[in-house]
Coordinates of C-alpha atoms and ligand atoms in Angstrom, one line a residue:
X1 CA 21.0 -30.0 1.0
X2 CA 18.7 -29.2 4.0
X3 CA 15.6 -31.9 4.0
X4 CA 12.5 -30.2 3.5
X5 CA 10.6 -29.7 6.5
X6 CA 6.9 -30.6 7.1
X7 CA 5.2 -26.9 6.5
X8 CA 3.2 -25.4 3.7
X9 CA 4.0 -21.5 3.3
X10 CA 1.6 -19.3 2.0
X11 CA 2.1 -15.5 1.3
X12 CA 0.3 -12.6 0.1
X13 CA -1.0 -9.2 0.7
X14 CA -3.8 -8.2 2.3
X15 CA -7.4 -9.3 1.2
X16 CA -5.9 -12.3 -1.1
X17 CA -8.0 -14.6 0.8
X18 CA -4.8 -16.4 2.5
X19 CA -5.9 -17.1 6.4
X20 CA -9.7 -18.0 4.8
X21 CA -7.6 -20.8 3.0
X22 CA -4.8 -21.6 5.3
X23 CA -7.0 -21.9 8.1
X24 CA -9.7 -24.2 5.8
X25 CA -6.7 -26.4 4.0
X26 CA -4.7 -26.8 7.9
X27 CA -8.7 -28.1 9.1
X28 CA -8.6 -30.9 5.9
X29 CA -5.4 -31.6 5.9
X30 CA -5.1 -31.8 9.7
X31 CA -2.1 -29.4 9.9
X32 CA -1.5 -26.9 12.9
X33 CA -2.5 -23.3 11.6
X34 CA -0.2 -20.3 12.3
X35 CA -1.0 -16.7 11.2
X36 CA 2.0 -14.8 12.3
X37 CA 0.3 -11.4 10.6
X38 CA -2.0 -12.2 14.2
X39 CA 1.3 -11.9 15.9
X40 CA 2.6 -8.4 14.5
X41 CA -0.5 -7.4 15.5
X42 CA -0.3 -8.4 18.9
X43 CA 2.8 -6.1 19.6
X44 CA 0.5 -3.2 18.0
X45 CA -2.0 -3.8 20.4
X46 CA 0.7 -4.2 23.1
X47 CA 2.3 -1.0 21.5
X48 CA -0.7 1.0 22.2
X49 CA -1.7 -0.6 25.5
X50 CA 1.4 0.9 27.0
X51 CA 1.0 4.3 24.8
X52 CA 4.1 3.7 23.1
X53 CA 4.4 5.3 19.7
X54 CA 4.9 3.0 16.5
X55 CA 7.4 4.9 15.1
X56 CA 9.5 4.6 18.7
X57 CA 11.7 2.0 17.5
X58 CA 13.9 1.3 20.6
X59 CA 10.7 1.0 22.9
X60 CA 8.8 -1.4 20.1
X61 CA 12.1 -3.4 19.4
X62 CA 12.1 -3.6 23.3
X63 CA 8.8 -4.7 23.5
X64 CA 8.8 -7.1 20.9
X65 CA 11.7 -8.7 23.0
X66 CA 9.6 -9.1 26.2
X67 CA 6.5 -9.9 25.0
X68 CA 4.9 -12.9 26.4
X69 CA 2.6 -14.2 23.3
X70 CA 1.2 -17.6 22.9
X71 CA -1.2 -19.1 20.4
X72 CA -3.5 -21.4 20.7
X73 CA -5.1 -24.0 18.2
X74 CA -7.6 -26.2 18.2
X75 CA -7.5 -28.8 15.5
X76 CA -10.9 -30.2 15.8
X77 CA -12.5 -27.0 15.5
X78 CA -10.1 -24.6 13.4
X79 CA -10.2 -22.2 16.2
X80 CA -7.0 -19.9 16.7
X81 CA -6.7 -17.9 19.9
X82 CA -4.1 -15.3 20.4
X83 CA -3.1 -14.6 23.9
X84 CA -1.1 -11.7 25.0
X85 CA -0.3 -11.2 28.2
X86 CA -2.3 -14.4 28.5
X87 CA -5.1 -13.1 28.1
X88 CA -7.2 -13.5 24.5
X89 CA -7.3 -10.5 22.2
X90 CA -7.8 -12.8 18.7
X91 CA -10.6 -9.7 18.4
X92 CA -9.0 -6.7 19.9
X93 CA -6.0 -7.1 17.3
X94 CA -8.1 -6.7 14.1
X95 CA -9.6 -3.4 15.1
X96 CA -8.8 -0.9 12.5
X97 CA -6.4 1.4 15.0
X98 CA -4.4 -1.8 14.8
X99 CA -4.7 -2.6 11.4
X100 CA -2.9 1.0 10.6
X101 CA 0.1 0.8 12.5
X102 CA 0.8 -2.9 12.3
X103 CA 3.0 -2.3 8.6
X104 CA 5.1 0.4 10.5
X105 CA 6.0 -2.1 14.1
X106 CA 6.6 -4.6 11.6
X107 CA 8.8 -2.9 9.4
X108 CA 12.0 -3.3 11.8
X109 CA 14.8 -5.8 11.5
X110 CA 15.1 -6.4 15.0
X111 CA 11.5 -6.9 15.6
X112 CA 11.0 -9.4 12.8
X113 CA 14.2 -11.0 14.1
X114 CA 12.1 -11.5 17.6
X115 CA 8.8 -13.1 15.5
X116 CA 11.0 -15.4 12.8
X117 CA 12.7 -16.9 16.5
X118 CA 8.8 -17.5 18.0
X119 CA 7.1 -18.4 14.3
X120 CA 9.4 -20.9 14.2
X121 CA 9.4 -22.1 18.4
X122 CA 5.3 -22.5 17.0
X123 CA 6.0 -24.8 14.6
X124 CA 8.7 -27.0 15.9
X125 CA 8.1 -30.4 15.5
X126 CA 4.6 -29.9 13.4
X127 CA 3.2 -30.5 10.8
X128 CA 2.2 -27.1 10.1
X129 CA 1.0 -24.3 7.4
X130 CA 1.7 -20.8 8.5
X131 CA 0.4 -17.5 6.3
X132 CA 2.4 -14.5 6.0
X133 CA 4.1 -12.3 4.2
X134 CA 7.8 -13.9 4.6
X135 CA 7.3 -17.4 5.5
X136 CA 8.6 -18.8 2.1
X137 CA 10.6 -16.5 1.5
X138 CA 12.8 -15.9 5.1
X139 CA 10.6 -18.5 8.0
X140 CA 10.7 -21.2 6.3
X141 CA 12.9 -21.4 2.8
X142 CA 12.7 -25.0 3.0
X143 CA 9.5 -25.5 3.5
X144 CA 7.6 -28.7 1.6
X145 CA 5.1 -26.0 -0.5
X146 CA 4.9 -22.7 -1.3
X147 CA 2.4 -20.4 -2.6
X148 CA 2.0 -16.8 -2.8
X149 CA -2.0 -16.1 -3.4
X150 CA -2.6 -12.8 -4.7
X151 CA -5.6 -10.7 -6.5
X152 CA -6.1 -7.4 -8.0
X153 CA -6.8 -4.4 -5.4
X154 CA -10.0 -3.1 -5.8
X155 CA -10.8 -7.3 -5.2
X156 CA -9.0 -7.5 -1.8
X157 CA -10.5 -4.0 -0.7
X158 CA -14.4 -5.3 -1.8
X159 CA -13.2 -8.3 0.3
X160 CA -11.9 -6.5 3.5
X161 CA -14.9 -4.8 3.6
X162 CA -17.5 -7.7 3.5
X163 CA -15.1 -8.9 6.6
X164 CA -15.6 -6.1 8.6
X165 CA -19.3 -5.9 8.1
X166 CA -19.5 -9.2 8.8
X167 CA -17.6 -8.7 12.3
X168 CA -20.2 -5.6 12.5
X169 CA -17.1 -3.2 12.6
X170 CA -18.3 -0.3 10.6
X171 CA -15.5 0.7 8.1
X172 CA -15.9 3.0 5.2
X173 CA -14.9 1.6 2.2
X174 CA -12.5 4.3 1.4
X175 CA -11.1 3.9 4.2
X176 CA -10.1 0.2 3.6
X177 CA -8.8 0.9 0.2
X178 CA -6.7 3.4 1.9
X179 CA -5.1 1.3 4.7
X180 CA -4.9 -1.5 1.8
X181 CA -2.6 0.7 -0.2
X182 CA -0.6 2.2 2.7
X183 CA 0.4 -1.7 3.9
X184 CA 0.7 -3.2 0.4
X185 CA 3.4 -0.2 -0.4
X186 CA 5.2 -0.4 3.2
X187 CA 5.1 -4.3 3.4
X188 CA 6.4 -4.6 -0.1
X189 CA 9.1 -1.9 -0.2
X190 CA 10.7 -2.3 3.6
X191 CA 14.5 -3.3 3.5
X192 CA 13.7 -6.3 5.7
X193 CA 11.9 -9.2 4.2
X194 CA 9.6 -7.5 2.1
X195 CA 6.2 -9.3 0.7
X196 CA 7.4 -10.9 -2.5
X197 CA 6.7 -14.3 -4.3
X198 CA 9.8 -17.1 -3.4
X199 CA 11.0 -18.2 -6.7
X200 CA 9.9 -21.8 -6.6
X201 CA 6.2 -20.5 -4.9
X202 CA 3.4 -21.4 -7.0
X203 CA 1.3 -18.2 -7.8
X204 CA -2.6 -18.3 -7.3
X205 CA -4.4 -15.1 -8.8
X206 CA -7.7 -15.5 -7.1
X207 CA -9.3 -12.2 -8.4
X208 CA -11.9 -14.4 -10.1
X209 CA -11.6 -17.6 -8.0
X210 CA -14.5 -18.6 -5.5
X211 CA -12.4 -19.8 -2.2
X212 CA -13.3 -23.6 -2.5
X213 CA -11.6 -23.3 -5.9
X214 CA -8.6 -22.0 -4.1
X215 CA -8.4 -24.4 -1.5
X216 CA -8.9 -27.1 -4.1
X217 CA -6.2 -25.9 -5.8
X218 CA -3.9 -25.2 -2.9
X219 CA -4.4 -28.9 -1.6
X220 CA -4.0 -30.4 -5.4
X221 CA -0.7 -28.9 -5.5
X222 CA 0.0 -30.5 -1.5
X223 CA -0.6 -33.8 -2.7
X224 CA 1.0 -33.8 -6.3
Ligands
DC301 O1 -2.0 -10.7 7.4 P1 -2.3 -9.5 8.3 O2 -3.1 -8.4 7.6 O3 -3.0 -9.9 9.6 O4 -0.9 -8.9 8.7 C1 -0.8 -7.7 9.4 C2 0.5 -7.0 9.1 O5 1.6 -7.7 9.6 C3 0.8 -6.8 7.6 O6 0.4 -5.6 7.1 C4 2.3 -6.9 7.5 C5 2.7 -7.6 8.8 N1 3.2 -9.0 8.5 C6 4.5 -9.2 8.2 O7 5.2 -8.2 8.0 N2 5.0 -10.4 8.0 C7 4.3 -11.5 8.2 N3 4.8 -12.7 8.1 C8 2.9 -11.3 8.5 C9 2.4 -10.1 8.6

C-alpha cells in the first residue's frame, strides 16, 4: 500500500465555497495553497491571447505543453499569484470571457495530462491542500483527506454573483446561472476525470452553512 502523502483534496463545482475555504484552512493550518481551476484558466487566457480557438484541440493541447506557468504563494499572507508568461494575471483569468471557455480547454485528456504532471511538480515535497475538481479523485488518490464541498445551484449562482460585484465586475445574474450550468454539465459529464465525489471523500453540503462553519468542519475532520 502507497503511504498517504501530506495533502488535503478538496473538490466541487463551482460556487461551493471551496477556494474561500481551502485558501482560509491552508492560512490555519499553515499548508501551501494550490488552486489548479487558476491554472486551466491560465491556458484560456493564454488561448485567447494568441487568438487560438477553444475548441482547436491540437493548438490548445500544444499550448498547454509549452506553457510557462508558475504560482506563487505567500504563506504569511494567503496571497496566490498566478504568473503566465511570468507576468501576473491572478485577475485577468477570472474575467467572464475566461470563465466560459475554461470547461471546454479543460475537457481534453492530453491537456489535463500536462496540469496533473505540474499540480503535482507544485506540491512536491509540501505539505499542501490543493482545490479542484479531480484532485481526490485522479491528483492525488492518496492524499491524507478528502472532501468534496458541494451546495444546491441557485446557492452557488447567488454566491458567484456577490463575488463579482464585489470585484466590481458587472455580471448579470442570468448570466452566471447560465455559465454555472454550462460548466457543472461539461465538467461533470467529460470522459476525462470528470467532477465527482472520491468514494472515501467526506461530503460537505454547505447550502445552509456560513463558511467559518465549513472551515470548522473541514479542519475537525484534518485533525480527527
Ligand atoms: O474552480 P474554477 O471555477 O476556477 O475552475 C475553472 C474550470 O477549470 C472549471 O470549470 C473546470 C476546470 N477544472 C478542472 O477541470 N479540473 C480542476 N482540477 C480544476 C478546474
Amino acid at each position: 500500500m502507497t503511504p498517504l502523502q501530506p495533502i488535503v483534496a478538496i473538490d466541487g463545482p463551482a460556487g461551493s465555497g471551496k477556494s474561500t475555504v481551502a485558501k482560509a484552512v491552508a492560512k490555519k493550518l499553515g499548508l501551501f495553497y494550490i488552486d489548479t481551476g487558476a491554472m486551466y484558466r491560465a491556458l484560456a487566457l493564454k488561448a485567447r491571447q494568441e487568438n487560438i480557438d477553444p475548441n482547436d484541440t491540437p493548438a490548445v493541447v500544444a499550448l498547454a505543453k509549452a506553457i510557462d506557468l508558475t504560482m506563487s504563494y505567500d504563506r504569511h499572507t494567503g496571497a496566490l499569484r498566478i504568473l503566465l508568461d511570468g507576468r501576473d494575471v491572478s485577475e485577468d483569468i477570472r474575467r467572464p470571457e475566461i470563465t466560459e471557455h475554461v470547461s471546454t480547454i479543460a475537457k481534453n485528456e492530453d491537456v489535463r495530462h500536462r496540469m496533473v504532471e505540474l499540480q503535482r511538480q507544485f506540491a512536491a515535497g509540501k505539505s499542501a491542500i490543493l482545490e479542484g475538481r479531480d484532485i481526490a479523485t485522479v491528483v492525488f488518490p492518496d492524499a491524507y483527506k478528502k472532501f468534496f464541498l458541494d451546495a444546491q445551484s441557485e446557492e452557488r449562482v447567488k454566491r458567484r454573483y456577490l463575488e463579482m460585484k464585489e470585484k466590481n465586475i458587472a455580471v448579470p445574474e442570468n448570466h452566471i446561472r447560465r455559465d454555472i450550468q454550462n460548466r457543472d454539465h461539461i465538467d461533470s459529464t467529460r470522459a476525462c476525470a470528470p467532477l465527482k465525489k472520491a468514494p472515501d471523500a467526506v461530503y460537505i453540503d454547505t447550502t445552509h452553512m456560513t463558511i467559518d462553519e465549513v472551515i470548522a468542519a473541514v479542519i475537525a475532520e484534518i485533525q480527527r
